[in-house]
Short mmCIF file of C-alpha atoms and ligand atoms in Angstrom, two decimals:
data_model
loop_
_atom_site.label_atom_id
_atom_site.label_comp_id
_atom_site.label_asym_id
_atom_site.label_seq_id
_atom_site.Cartn_x
_atom_site.Cartn_y
_atom_site.Cartn_z
CA MET A 1 259.33 -3.49 22.33
CA LEU A 2 255.61 -3.31 22.04
CA ALA A 3 253.43 -2.82 18.85
CA THR A 4 249.81 -3.18 17.87
CA ALA A 5 248.16 -3.88 14.73
CA HIS A 6 244.52 -4.49 13.70
CA THR A 7 242.37 -6.90 12.47
CA MET A 8 238.94 -8.33 12.71
CA ALA A 9 237.31 -11.75 13.87
CA LEU A 10 234.06 -13.08 12.80
CA VAL A 11 231.55 -15.06 14.76
CA GLY A 12 228.95 -16.26 12.57
CA LEU A 13 228.36 -12.78 10.16
CA SER A 14 229.25 -10.64 13.51
CA PRO A 15 232.49 -8.89 13.21
CA HIS A 16 234.46 -8.69 16.33
CA PRO A 17 237.70 -6.15 16.43
CA VAL A 18 241.34 -7.90 17.26
CA ARG A 19 244.18 -6.46 18.71
CA VAL A 20 247.47 -8.03 17.83
CA GLU A 21 249.97 -6.92 20.56
CA VAL A 22 253.40 -8.14 19.83
CA HIS A 23 256.01 -7.95 22.36
CA SER A 24 259.93 -8.23 21.40
CA GLY A 25 262.23 -9.11 24.11
CA ARG A 26 266.11 -10.17 24.12
CA GLY A 27 266.69 -13.97 25.04
CA THR A 28 266.57 -16.96 23.36
CA ALA A 29 264.74 -16.65 19.98
CA SER A 30 260.94 -17.66 20.29
CA PHE A 31 257.62 -16.91 18.97
CA ASP A 32 254.58 -17.47 21.11
CA VAL A 33 251.02 -16.82 20.09
CA VAL A 34 248.48 -16.14 22.94
CA GLY A 35 244.77 -15.26 23.38
CA LEU A 36 242.97 -18.42 22.44
CA PRO A 37 244.30 -19.09 18.97
CA GLU A 38 243.20 -22.29 17.25
CA ALA A 39 245.59 -24.50 15.26
CA THR A 40 245.34 -22.19 12.28
CA VAL A 41 246.36 -19.22 14.18
CA ARG A 42 249.45 -20.79 15.93
CA GLU A 43 250.67 -22.03 12.27
CA SER A 44 250.68 -18.27 11.19
CA ARG A 45 253.91 -18.09 13.11
CA VAL A 46 255.92 -20.29 10.21
CA ARG A 47 254.23 -17.96 7.58
CA VAL A 48 255.08 -14.71 9.18
CA ARG A 49 258.41 -16.00 9.88
CA ALA A 50 258.88 -16.81 6.31
CA ALA A 51 257.33 -13.74 4.71
CA LEU A 52 259.39 -11.18 6.95
CA GLY A 53 262.57 -13.30 5.94
CA GLN A 54 261.74 -12.34 2.46
CA ILE A 55 261.74 -8.76 3.12
CA GLY A 56 265.04 -8.93 4.91
CA VAL A 57 263.97 -9.10 8.62
CA PRO A 58 265.14 -12.33 10.43
CA LEU A 59 263.37 -12.96 13.56
CA HIS A 60 266.09 -15.31 14.85
CA SER A 61 267.56 -13.12 17.95
CA HIS A 62 264.05 -11.91 19.17
CA ALA A 63 261.96 -13.59 21.82
CA LEU A 64 258.42 -12.69 20.62
CA THR A 65 255.03 -12.90 21.99
CA VAL A 66 252.00 -12.04 20.35
CA ASN A 67 248.83 -11.62 22.27
CA LEU A 68 245.42 -11.76 20.40
CA ALA A 69 243.28 -9.49 22.14
CA PRO A 70 240.41 -9.80 23.64
CA ALA A 71 241.55 -13.44 24.83
CA ASP A 72 238.19 -14.44 25.50
CA LEU A 73 237.42 -14.74 21.78
CA ARG A 74 238.50 -17.91 19.64
CA LYS A 75 240.60 -16.91 16.72
CA ILE A 76 240.62 -19.14 13.91
CA GLY A 77 241.97 -19.14 10.36
CA SER A 78 244.84 -17.52 8.60
CA VAL A 79 242.91 -14.19 8.00
CA PHE A 80 245.17 -12.39 10.97
CA ASP A 81 248.55 -13.30 9.25
CA LEU A 82 249.24 -9.85 7.68
CA ALA A 83 248.15 -7.92 10.63
CA ILE A 84 250.57 -10.44 12.77
CA ALA A 85 253.49 -9.86 10.42
CA LEU A 86 252.95 -6.21 10.68
CA GLY A 87 252.96 -6.03 14.30
CA THR A 88 255.91 -8.11 14.49
CA LEU A 89 257.57 -6.02 12.10
CA ALA A 90 257.06 -2.94 14.15
CA ALA A 91 257.67 -4.62 17.31
CA VAL A 92 261.49 -5.66 16.31
CA GLY A 93 261.89 -2.08 15.26
CA GLY A 94 261.70 -2.69 11.20
CA MET A 95 258.76 -0.01 11.23
CA ASP A 96 257.22 3.02 13.53
CA GLY A 97 254.35 1.32 15.12
CA LEU A 98 252.24 4.63 15.03
CA LEU A 99 251.79 3.88 11.25
CA LEU A 100 249.73 0.72 12.05
CA SER A 101 246.94 2.69 14.08
CA ASP A 102 243.55 3.49 12.34
CA THR A 103 244.07 0.89 9.56
CA LEU A 104 242.58 -2.66 9.69
CA PHE A 105 244.53 -5.41 7.95
CA LEU A 106 243.16 -8.59 6.75
CA GLY A 107 244.96 -11.33 4.78
CA GLU A 108 246.71 -14.82 4.53
CA LEU A 109 250.42 -14.88 3.99
CA SER A 110 252.09 -17.08 1.78
CA LEU A 111 255.66 -18.21 2.72
CA THR A 112 257.11 -15.92 -0.06
CA GLY A 113 255.13 -13.11 1.36
CA ALA A 114 252.01 -13.02 -1.08
CA ILE A 115 249.03 -12.07 0.26
CA HIS A 116 246.20 -14.51 -0.40
CA PRO A 117 242.40 -14.09 -0.05
CA VAL A 118 240.68 -14.71 2.70
CA ARG A 119 236.50 -15.50 3.86
CA GLY A 120 234.39 -13.09 5.34
CA VAL A 121 236.20 -9.77 3.83
CA LEU A 122 232.68 -7.92 3.33
CA PRO A 123 231.12 -8.86 7.23
CA ARG A 124 234.80 -7.98 8.67
CA LEU A 125 234.81 -4.49 6.79
CA VAL A 126 231.28 -3.66 7.97
CA GLY A 127 232.78 -4.01 11.41
CA ALA A 128 235.82 -2.00 10.75
CA ALA A 129 233.64 0.97 9.72
CA ALA A 130 231.55 0.64 12.64
CA HIS A 131 234.04 0.59 14.96
CA GLY A 132 235.63 3.90 13.55
CA PHE A 133 238.67 2.43 11.41
CA HIS A 134 239.21 4.91 8.52
CA ARG A 135 241.14 2.41 6.22
CA ALA A 136 241.62 -1.05 5.62
CA VAL A 137 244.24 -3.11 3.62
CA VAL A 138 242.86 -6.27 1.86
CA PRO A 139 243.82 -9.28 -0.24
CA ARG A 140 243.57 -8.02 -3.98
CA ALA A 141 241.72 -10.96 -4.60
CA ASN A 142 238.88 -9.87 -2.16
CA GLY A 143 238.86 -6.31 -3.83
CA ALA A 144 235.59 -6.41 -5.57
CA GLU A 145 233.77 -7.74 -2.60
CA ALA A 146 235.56 -5.01 -0.30
CA ALA A 147 234.57 -2.21 -2.58
CA ILE A 148 231.11 -2.67 -1.84
CA VAL A 149 231.75 -1.73 1.88
CA ALA A 150 234.05 1.28 0.68
CA ARG A 151 231.11 2.74 -1.28
CA ALA A 152 228.54 2.03 1.39
CA GLU A 153 230.40 2.60 4.17
CA GLY A 154 233.11 5.45 3.48
CA LEU A 155 235.97 3.31 4.35
CA GLU A 156 239.29 3.63 2.69
CA VAL A 157 239.92 0.27 1.34
CA LEU A 158 243.20 -0.64 -0.44
CA VAL A 159 244.18 -4.09 -2.00
CA ALA A 160 247.66 -5.48 -1.78
CA ASP A 161 249.58 -8.34 -3.27
CA ASP A 162 252.06 -8.83 -0.90
CA LEU A 163 253.92 -7.97 2.34
CA ALA A 164 256.56 -5.87 1.04
CA SER A 165 254.28 -3.52 -0.62
CA VAL A 166 252.05 -3.14 2.15
CA VAL A 167 255.10 -2.40 4.21
CA ALA A 168 256.25 0.43 1.66
CA PHE A 169 253.00 1.80 1.77
CA LEU A 170 252.80 2.29 5.42
CA ARG A 171 256.27 3.79 5.14
CA GLY A 172 255.34 6.35 2.78
CA GLU A 173 257.84 4.70 0.22
CA GLY A 174 255.10 3.26 -2.26
CA ALA A 175 251.49 3.35 -2.92
CA LEU A 176 248.61 0.87 -2.98
CA SER A 177 245.74 0.94 -5.07
CA ALA A 178 242.03 1.47 -4.21
CA ALA A 179 239.58 -1.64 -3.96
CA GLU A 180 237.73 -1.22 -7.35
CA PRO A 181 234.03 -1.78 -7.55
CA SER A 182 233.45 -4.91 -9.90
CA GLY A 183 231.47 -4.51 -13.32
CA THR A 184 230.08 -7.71 -12.87
CA GLU A 185 227.72 -7.87 -9.95
CA VAL A 186 226.60 -11.77 -9.38
CA HIS A 187 223.56 -12.55 -11.50
CA ASP A 188 222.57 -16.06 -12.22
CA PRO A 189 221.21 -16.63 -15.67
CA VAL A 190 217.62 -16.98 -15.50
CA ALA A 191 215.64 -19.85 -17.41
CA ASP A 192 212.69 -18.29 -19.06
CA LEU A 193 209.15 -19.51 -18.43
CA SER A 194 208.33 -19.30 -22.31
CA ASP A 195 210.26 -22.63 -22.87
CA VAL A 196 207.58 -24.36 -20.72
CA ARG A 197 204.88 -25.60 -22.87
CA GLY A 198 201.29 -25.66 -21.48
CA GLN A 199 201.19 -26.52 -17.82
CA PRO A 200 198.56 -23.42 -17.01
CA SER A 201 198.26 -24.51 -13.03
CA ALA A 202 201.84 -24.71 -12.32
CA ARG A 203 202.72 -21.67 -14.11
CA GLN A 204 200.12 -19.96 -12.09
CA ALA A 205 201.38 -21.67 -8.85
CA LEU A 206 204.92 -20.32 -9.65
CA GLU A 207 203.39 -16.73 -10.16
CA ILE A 208 201.55 -17.21 -6.82
CA ALA A 209 204.51 -17.93 -5.11
CA ALA A 210 206.71 -15.66 -6.38
CA ALA A 211 203.90 -12.95 -5.74
CA GLY A 212 203.04 -13.91 -2.07
CA GLY A 213 206.49 -15.22 -1.06
CA HIS A 214 204.68 -18.81 -0.56
CA ASP A 215 206.17 -22.08 -0.60
CA LEU A 216 205.39 -24.18 -3.12
CA LEU A 217 205.47 -28.26 -3.88
CA PHE A 218 205.02 -30.00 -7.19
CA VAL A 219 203.60 -33.62 -6.91
CA GLY A 220 204.13 -35.48 -10.12
CA PRO A 221 205.28 -38.68 -12.11
CA ALA A 222 208.75 -38.33 -13.41
CA GLY A 223 209.00 -36.50 -16.88
CA ALA A 224 206.10 -34.15 -16.03
CA GLY A 225 208.63 -31.15 -15.70
CA LYS A 226 208.43 -30.26 -12.29
CA THR A 227 212.52 -29.73 -11.90
CA MET A 228 212.12 -27.17 -15.12
CA LEU A 229 209.03 -25.43 -13.65
CA ALA A 230 211.22 -24.89 -10.41
CA ARG A 231 214.08 -23.63 -12.33
CA ARG A 232 212.05 -20.66 -13.40
CA MET A 233 211.19 -19.38 -10.02
CA PRO A 234 214.56 -16.96 -9.59
CA GLY A 235 213.28 -15.10 -12.90
CA LEU A 236 210.16 -14.14 -11.24
CA LEU A 237 211.42 -12.84 -8.14
CA PRO A 238 212.16 -9.05 -7.51
CA PRO A 239 215.82 -8.27 -7.31
CA LEU A 240 217.33 -7.89 -3.85
CA SER A 241 217.09 -4.64 -2.27
CA ASP A 242 220.48 -2.97 -1.20
CA GLU A 243 220.21 -4.25 2.49
CA GLU A 244 219.43 -7.79 1.59
CA ALA A 245 222.02 -7.81 -1.32
CA LEU A 246 224.75 -6.92 1.58
CA VAL A 247 223.45 -9.77 3.86
CA VAL A 248 223.29 -12.21 1.04
CA THR A 249 226.93 -11.40 -0.21
CA ALA A 250 228.02 -11.63 3.57
CA ILE A 251 226.63 -15.22 3.92
CA HIS A 252 228.22 -16.16 0.79
CA SER A 253 231.62 -14.51 1.45
CA VAL A 254 231.74 -16.26 4.79
CA ALA A 255 230.99 -19.54 3.16
CA GLY A 256 233.61 -19.09 0.62
CA ALA A 257 231.05 -19.11 -1.95
CA LEU A 258 231.38 -15.53 -3.41
CA PRO A 259 233.02 -16.13 -7.01
CA GLU A 260 236.19 -14.29 -7.26
CA GLY A 261 236.38 -10.87 -8.63
CA HIS A 262 232.78 -10.30 -8.50
CA GLY A 263 230.87 -7.77 -6.19
CA LEU A 264 227.31 -7.63 -4.82
CA VAL A 265 224.98 -10.37 -5.21
CA ARG A 266 222.10 -9.17 -7.10
CA THR A 267 219.79 -11.80 -7.81
CA ARG A 268 217.96 -13.78 -5.17
CA PRO A 269 220.16 -17.11 -4.72
CA PHE A 270 218.83 -20.29 -6.24
CA ARG A 271 220.23 -23.29 -4.08
CA TRP A 272 219.78 -26.50 -5.40
CA PRO A 273 221.42 -29.22 -2.95
CA HIS A 274 221.30 -32.77 -4.26
CA HIS A 275 219.15 -35.14 -2.19
CA SER A 276 222.45 -37.08 -0.97
CA VAL A 277 223.46 -33.68 0.74
CA SER A 278 224.65 -33.93 4.29
CA ASP A 279 222.76 -32.33 7.40
CA ALA A 280 226.16 -30.58 7.65
CA GLY A 281 225.83 -29.28 3.89
CA LEU A 282 222.34 -28.70 4.27
CA LEU A 283 222.20 -26.75 7.78
CA GLY A 284 225.94 -25.62 8.29
CA SER A 285 228.68 -26.64 10.12
CA GLY A 286 232.02 -26.60 11.06
CA ASP A 287 234.64 -24.76 13.36
CA PRO A 288 234.59 -21.90 12.81
CA PRO A 289 230.59 -22.41 11.86
CA ARG A 290 229.94 -21.85 7.95
CA PRO A 291 226.63 -21.29 6.53
CA GLY A 292 225.00 -24.35 4.87
CA GLU A 293 222.38 -24.48 1.76
CA VAL A 294 219.76 -23.14 3.77
CA SER A 295 221.52 -20.12 4.88
CA LEU A 296 223.34 -19.68 1.26
CA ALA A 297 219.28 -19.48 -0.01
CA HIS A 298 218.56 -16.87 2.35
CA ASP A 299 216.19 -14.49 0.69
CA GLY A 300 216.11 -16.74 -2.13
CA VAL A 301 214.85 -20.10 -3.23
CA LEU A 302 215.93 -23.45 -1.56
CA PHE A 303 215.16 -25.96 -4.03
CA LEU A 304 214.35 -29.54 -2.61
CA ASP A 305 214.19 -31.63 -5.94
CA GLU A 306 213.00 -35.29 -5.37
CA LEU A 307 212.18 -34.37 -1.62
CA PRO A 308 211.64 -37.93 -0.16
CA GLU A 309 214.84 -38.71 -1.16
CA PHE A 310 216.60 -36.35 1.31
CA ARG A 311 218.02 -37.84 4.55
CA ARG A 312 215.03 -37.59 7.09
CA SER A 313 217.43 -36.01 9.58
CA ALA A 314 218.24 -33.27 7.18
CA ILE A 315 214.68 -32.38 6.44
CA ASP A 316 213.74 -32.43 10.12
CA GLY A 317 216.50 -30.11 10.86
CA LEU A 318 215.15 -27.53 8.55
CA ARG A 319 212.12 -27.24 10.53
CA GLN A 320 213.73 -24.75 13.10
CA PRO A 321 215.31 -22.47 10.78
CA LEU A 322 212.46 -22.24 8.38
CA GLU A 323 210.36 -21.24 11.41
CA ASP A 324 212.77 -18.82 13.09
CA GLY A 325 214.22 -17.45 9.78
CA ALA A 326 217.97 -18.12 11.43
CA ILE A 327 219.79 -20.94 12.36
CA ARG A 328 222.07 -21.70 15.13
CA ILE A 329 225.22 -23.73 14.60
CA THR A 330 226.61 -25.08 17.74
CA ARG A 331 230.04 -26.87 17.74
CA ALA A 332 232.10 -28.13 20.97
CA LYS A 333 233.85 -25.08 21.01
CA SER A 334 231.99 -22.33 18.97
CA SER A 335 228.53 -21.55 17.87
CA ALA A 336 227.16 -18.79 15.57
CA THR A 337 223.83 -17.82 14.12
CA PHE A 338 223.31 -17.33 10.25
CA PRO A 339 220.07 -15.74 8.72
CA ALA A 340 217.97 -18.70 6.80
CA ARG A 341 214.80 -17.47 5.27
CA PRO A 342 214.43 -18.88 1.99
CA MET A 343 211.28 -19.64 -0.21
CA LEU A 344 211.17 -23.53 0.02
CA LEU A 345 210.60 -25.08 -3.26
CA ALA A 346 210.20 -28.93 -3.57
CA ALA A 347 209.33 -31.85 -5.78
CA MET A 348 208.42 -35.24 -5.40
CA ASN A 349 206.67 -38.05 -7.04
CA PRO A 350 203.30 -38.96 -5.31
CA CYS A 351 204.63 -42.67 -4.62
CA PRO A 352 207.32 -44.73 -5.87
CA CYS A 353 205.77 -45.51 -9.54
CA GLY A 354 205.07 -41.98 -9.72
CA TRP A 355 201.22 -42.23 -10.79
CA ASN A 356 199.20 -42.16 -7.80
CA GLY A 357 196.19 -39.81 -8.19
CA PHE A 358 196.76 -39.57 -11.95
CA ASP A 359 194.77 -42.47 -12.73
CA GLY A 360 193.39 -40.68 -15.67
CA VAL A 361 196.74 -41.05 -17.24
CA ARG A 362 198.38 -44.21 -16.00
CA VAL A 363 197.08 -46.50 -13.02
CA CYS A 364 199.23 -46.61 -9.94
CA THR A 365 200.67 -49.77 -9.18
CA CYS A 366 201.91 -49.37 -5.51
CA THR A 367 199.92 -50.67 -2.40
CA THR A 368 198.27 -48.06 -0.07
CA ASP A 369 200.88 -49.12 2.42
CA ARG A 370 203.92 -48.30 0.11
CA VAL A 371 202.18 -45.13 -0.78
CA ARG A 372 201.98 -44.23 2.90
CA HIS A 373 205.28 -45.52 3.75
CA TYR A 374 206.92 -43.23 1.05
CA ARG A 375 204.68 -40.06 2.12
CA ALA A 376 205.65 -40.46 5.63
CA ARG A 377 209.40 -40.05 4.66
CA VAL A 378 208.60 -36.43 4.07
CA SER A 379 207.89 -35.17 7.53
CA GLY A 380 204.58 -33.64 8.28
CA PRO A 381 205.74 -30.49 9.71
CA ILE A 382 207.67 -29.58 6.32
CA LEU A 383 204.63 -30.38 4.10
CA ASP A 384 202.44 -28.76 6.71
CA ARG A 385 204.48 -25.32 6.07
CA ILE A 386 203.86 -25.43 2.40
CA ASP A 387 201.09 -23.00 1.36
CA LEU A 388 201.06 -24.44 -2.41
CA GLN A 389 200.76 -27.85 -3.18
CA LEU A 390 199.69 -29.17 -6.43
CA ARG A 391 199.88 -31.87 -9.08
CA VAL A 392 201.74 -31.66 -12.16
CA GLU A 393 200.72 -33.95 -14.96
CA PRO A 394 203.01 -34.53 -17.85
CA VAL A 395 201.62 -32.46 -20.94
CA HIS A 396 200.98 -34.49 -24.01
CA VAL A 397 203.88 -35.38 -26.17
CA ALA A 398 201.90 -34.08 -29.23
CA ALA A 399 202.20 -30.58 -27.33
CA LEU A 400 206.12 -31.21 -26.60
CA VAL A 401 206.99 -32.06 -30.73
CA GLY A 402 204.34 -29.68 -32.14
CA PRO A 403 205.09 -26.04 -33.14
CA PRO A 404 206.34 -23.60 -29.97
CA GLY A 405 203.17 -21.91 -28.97
CA ARG A 406 202.53 -18.25 -27.45
CA GLU A 407 203.58 -19.34 -23.92
CA GLU A 408 204.08 -16.01 -21.65
CA CYS A 409 207.48 -15.21 -20.66
CA THR A 410 209.19 -14.71 -17.49
CA SER A 411 209.33 -10.93 -17.81
CA VAL A 412 205.73 -10.64 -18.52
CA VAL A 413 204.71 -12.98 -15.24
CA ARG A 414 207.21 -11.12 -13.37
CA ARG A 415 205.60 -7.45 -13.83
CA ARG A 416 202.21 -8.76 -12.37
CA VAL A 417 204.35 -10.56 -9.33
CA LEU A 418 205.99 -7.22 -8.87
CA ALA A 419 202.87 -5.29 -8.76
CA ALA A 420 201.38 -7.81 -6.09
CA ARG A 421 204.52 -7.33 -4.00
CA ALA A 422 204.11 -3.62 -3.92
CA MET A 423 200.46 -3.97 -2.76
CA GLN A 424 201.93 -6.21 -0.02
CA ALA A 425 204.76 -3.47 0.73
CA GLU A 426 202.08 -0.85 1.09
CA ARG A 427 200.10 -2.50 3.64
CA TRP A 428 203.19 -3.21 5.68
CA ALA A 429 204.39 0.25 5.48
CA ARG A 430 200.99 1.71 6.19
CA GLY A 431 201.11 -0.67 9.64
CA GLU A 432 198.45 -2.96 8.58
CA THR A 433 200.53 -6.21 8.81
CA SER A 434 203.66 -6.99 10.46
CA ALA A 435 205.29 -8.45 7.18
CA SER A 436 206.20 -7.51 3.94
CA THR A 437 205.11 -10.67 2.05
CA ASN A 438 201.72 -12.61 2.46
CA ALA A 439 203.21 -15.95 3.22
CA ARG A 440 204.54 -14.66 6.46
CA LEU A 441 201.31 -12.85 7.65
CA ALA A 442 200.50 -13.27 11.22
CA PRO A 443 197.19 -14.75 12.37
CA ARG A 444 196.62 -11.31 13.65
CA ASP A 445 197.31 -10.00 10.21
CA LEU A 446 195.21 -12.06 8.75
CA GLU A 447 192.20 -10.92 10.69
CA ARG A 448 192.79 -7.67 9.36
CA VAL A 449 193.78 -7.91 5.58
CA ALA A 450 192.44 -11.22 4.65
CA ALA A 451 189.17 -11.97 6.36
CA PRO A 452 186.74 -13.42 4.11
CA ASP A 453 182.91 -12.02 3.87
CA ALA A 454 180.30 -14.27 5.15
CA THR A 455 179.90 -16.12 2.32
CA GLY A 456 183.54 -16.73 2.00
CA ARG A 457 183.59 -18.13 5.39
CA ALA A 458 180.69 -20.15 4.72
CA VAL A 459 182.18 -21.54 1.44
CA LEU A 460 185.76 -22.28 3.00
CA GLU A 461 183.98 -24.12 6.35
CA ALA A 462 182.35 -26.45 4.07
CA LEU A 463 185.41 -26.89 2.10
CA LEU A 464 187.62 -27.81 4.75
CA GLY A 465 185.32 -29.83 6.59
CA GLN A 466 184.61 -31.69 3.42
CA ARG A 467 188.42 -32.13 2.45
CA GLY A 468 189.39 -33.00 6.12
CA MET A 469 192.01 -29.60 6.28
CA SER A 470 193.40 -28.71 9.69
CA ALA A 471 193.03 -25.35 11.43
CA ARG A 472 196.63 -24.55 10.02
CA ALA A 473 195.42 -25.30 6.43
CA TYR A 474 192.93 -22.28 6.84
CA GLY A 475 195.23 -20.00 7.56
CA LYS A 476 197.48 -21.15 4.66
CA VAL A 477 194.44 -21.16 2.38
CA LEU A 478 193.56 -17.40 3.55
CA ARG A 479 197.39 -16.22 2.75
CA VAL A 480 197.10 -17.54 -0.38
CA ALA A 481 193.59 -15.98 -1.30
CA ARG A 482 194.98 -12.61 -0.14
CA THR A 483 197.76 -13.21 -2.94
CA LEU A 484 195.31 -14.08 -5.61
CA ALA A 485 193.56 -10.97 -4.78
CA ASP A 486 196.53 -8.93 -4.99
CA LEU A 487 197.50 -10.11 -8.12
CA GLN A 488 194.51 -8.87 -9.55
CA GLY A 489 194.64 -5.62 -7.58
CA ARG A 490 191.55 -6.29 -5.36
CA THR A 491 191.34 -5.20 -1.70
CA ALA A 492 188.53 -7.65 -1.01
CA ILE A 493 189.02 -11.55 -0.85
CA THR A 494 186.46 -13.41 -2.98
CA SER A 495 184.79 -16.98 -2.42
CA GLN A 496 186.55 -17.55 -5.95
CA ASP A 497 189.83 -16.53 -4.37
CA LEU A 498 189.17 -18.86 -1.41
CA LEU A 499 188.14 -21.75 -3.52
CA GLN A 500 191.16 -21.70 -5.93
CA ALA A 501 193.53 -21.25 -2.81
CA ALA A 502 192.10 -24.58 -1.11
CA ASP A 503 192.79 -26.31 -4.39
CA PHE A 504 196.31 -25.81 -3.71
CA ARG A 505 196.42 -28.20 -0.96
CA VAL A 506 196.65 -31.74 -2.62
CA LEU A 507 198.63 -33.56 0.08
CA ASP A 508 196.09 -32.67 2.63
CA ARG A 509 193.84 -35.21 1.15
CA PRO A 510 194.02 -38.82 2.54
CA ILE A 511 195.93 -41.28 0.06
CA ASP A 512 192.87 -43.74 0.24
CA ALA A 513 190.56 -41.27 -1.58
CA GLU A 514 193.18 -40.83 -4.54
CA ALA A 515 194.05 -44.33 -5.10
CA ALA A 516 190.71 -45.51 -6.70
N1 ADP B 1 205.60 -28.60 -20.37
C1 ADP B 1 206.89 -28.67 -20.95
N2 ADP B 1 207.27 -28.06 -21.92
C2 ADP B 1 208.76 -28.47 -22.73
N3 ADP B 1 209.37 -29.02 -22.14
C3 ADP B 1 208.97 -30.12 -21.04
C4 ADP B 1 207.65 -30.12 -20.52
N4 ADP B 1 207.49 -31.24 -19.34
C5 ADP B 1 208.54 -31.63 -19.75
N5 ADP B 1 209.50 -31.07 -20.53
C6 ADP B 1 210.99 -31.69 -21.18
O1 ADP B 1 211.07 -32.85 -20.28
C7 ADP B 1 212.30 -32.83 -19.59
C8 ADP B 1 211.91 -33.56 -18.21
O2 ADP B 1 211.42 -32.92 -17.37
P1 ADP B 1 211.82 -32.68 -16.05
O3 ADP B 1 211.80 -31.20 -15.52
O4 ADP B 1 212.95 -33.20 -15.66
O5 ADP B 1 210.62 -33.51 -15.07
P2 ADP B 1 210.51 -33.95 -13.85
O6 ADP B 1 211.32 -32.97 -12.66
O7 ADP B 1 209.00 -33.76 -13.46
O8 ADP B 1 210.81 -35.34 -13.56
C9 ADP B 1 212.44 -31.51 -19.62
O9 ADP B 1 213.98 -31.42 -19.35
C10 ADP B 1 212.14 -31.03 -20.62
O10 ADP B 1 213.00 -31.05 -21.69
MG1 MG B 2 212.80 -33.71 -11.66
ZN1 ZN B 3 202.31 -45.84 -7.35
#
């Protein structure tokens, strides 16, 4: 007898329907899986045989062939177990095969028949809805994630604990409960800006970066508060839109990074990989390819603390995704593309001793050569794309131990950020720009919405010449100036905006000029 059950494979975040066709014949007992199954899928025979045994369906008198179609799509992982078990059950006459049409099955089976959670349920169910399935059965532990799709796409999603209850349900002998939306969306706890004493320029840089979506680098000695400041960025950013939240949640789901029982990821991700992170961990890897930190930070913040300590190869590997907004992970047998468009936030010491350029505070003891060598570890192209670079000096000890001042808190700054973002979104909606944030404005956009007047142009040219900045830096200054004007609700960009924007280019200046 022949029976068919339905399930869903993923390539990157793209769902691909898989038909599990099971043929049962007479003859010597056998259990073959064909249709490009990887080892993990072939192993499912062991789990399926045991799980069916648990519900009283022995397979030892059947010659079974499982075909996973389409045959040219590689099948990896244990997610197909449930569909294979049900298709097999129908093929050996244990259930009417018609009951399996229209429903998508996802889940790994244990030897006892329990259904274990799997990765990527959210994007797989989006695929189920798109391919016209009316119903899906998923592991209970994936219920909160699955309910997001049920709500958004009108798919009936049921959760199950074990094979027996799914079989009972299909036979009309029992019920399965609907996937429940989780009360707890994923909101990371937010560190507040009011904890930071002083540091007016660094705070302002955070505000500008949040408002325009600019990348930001803090340069300063140890203890200056760089890490503390960076951790306050997520609180300043607007919440994810519904569409953004779906993509971010899908990436986390595929990476296995979605906390169990939680629903949609609502706050912008803040990923803080240690500088010892491997290229694979940062960029993504594996078979099937899994997203790395740069993708987990998509539409959020990728914080590279102690930037020069990262592997050169890892930093170099970031260039392409940061340019394209997506990363392609290629392995011998498979490849996949994941979104990768985070805001880049970085911190570094100016030199090995930490005090180069801070001579007013303490004198740098490094030779110019050592400083140059140290800076060279941070590859030019990455530094080049960071719009905002500024020095952070430690606040005076007296300011740290004194009574707390009245520092602005995150919610106040965030209100200004949101207003500035609204101006950018309006220009975008009116078709004046090709991007919804200033950081992503194309050169053509800049001519239209960030052109300085004659005075501004003269000021800027003098400044760029004097500091030896590149033509590329020119565009960055215009983008930041646009954000400064937006933060004040102005349409025109003033010379003041340009001067201030140009001040955020500390690393463009030659080292020798700093070390007096
Ligand atoms: N401006 C500040 N306001 C309050 N605390 C500060 C400030 N600067 C530094 N600190 C304190 O010093 C510690 C070290 O700061 P940190 O952010 O780790 O510095 P860095 O990353 O520059 O080495 C912080 O955890 C914080 O307790
Ligand atoms: Mg630090
Ligand atoms: Zn030094």
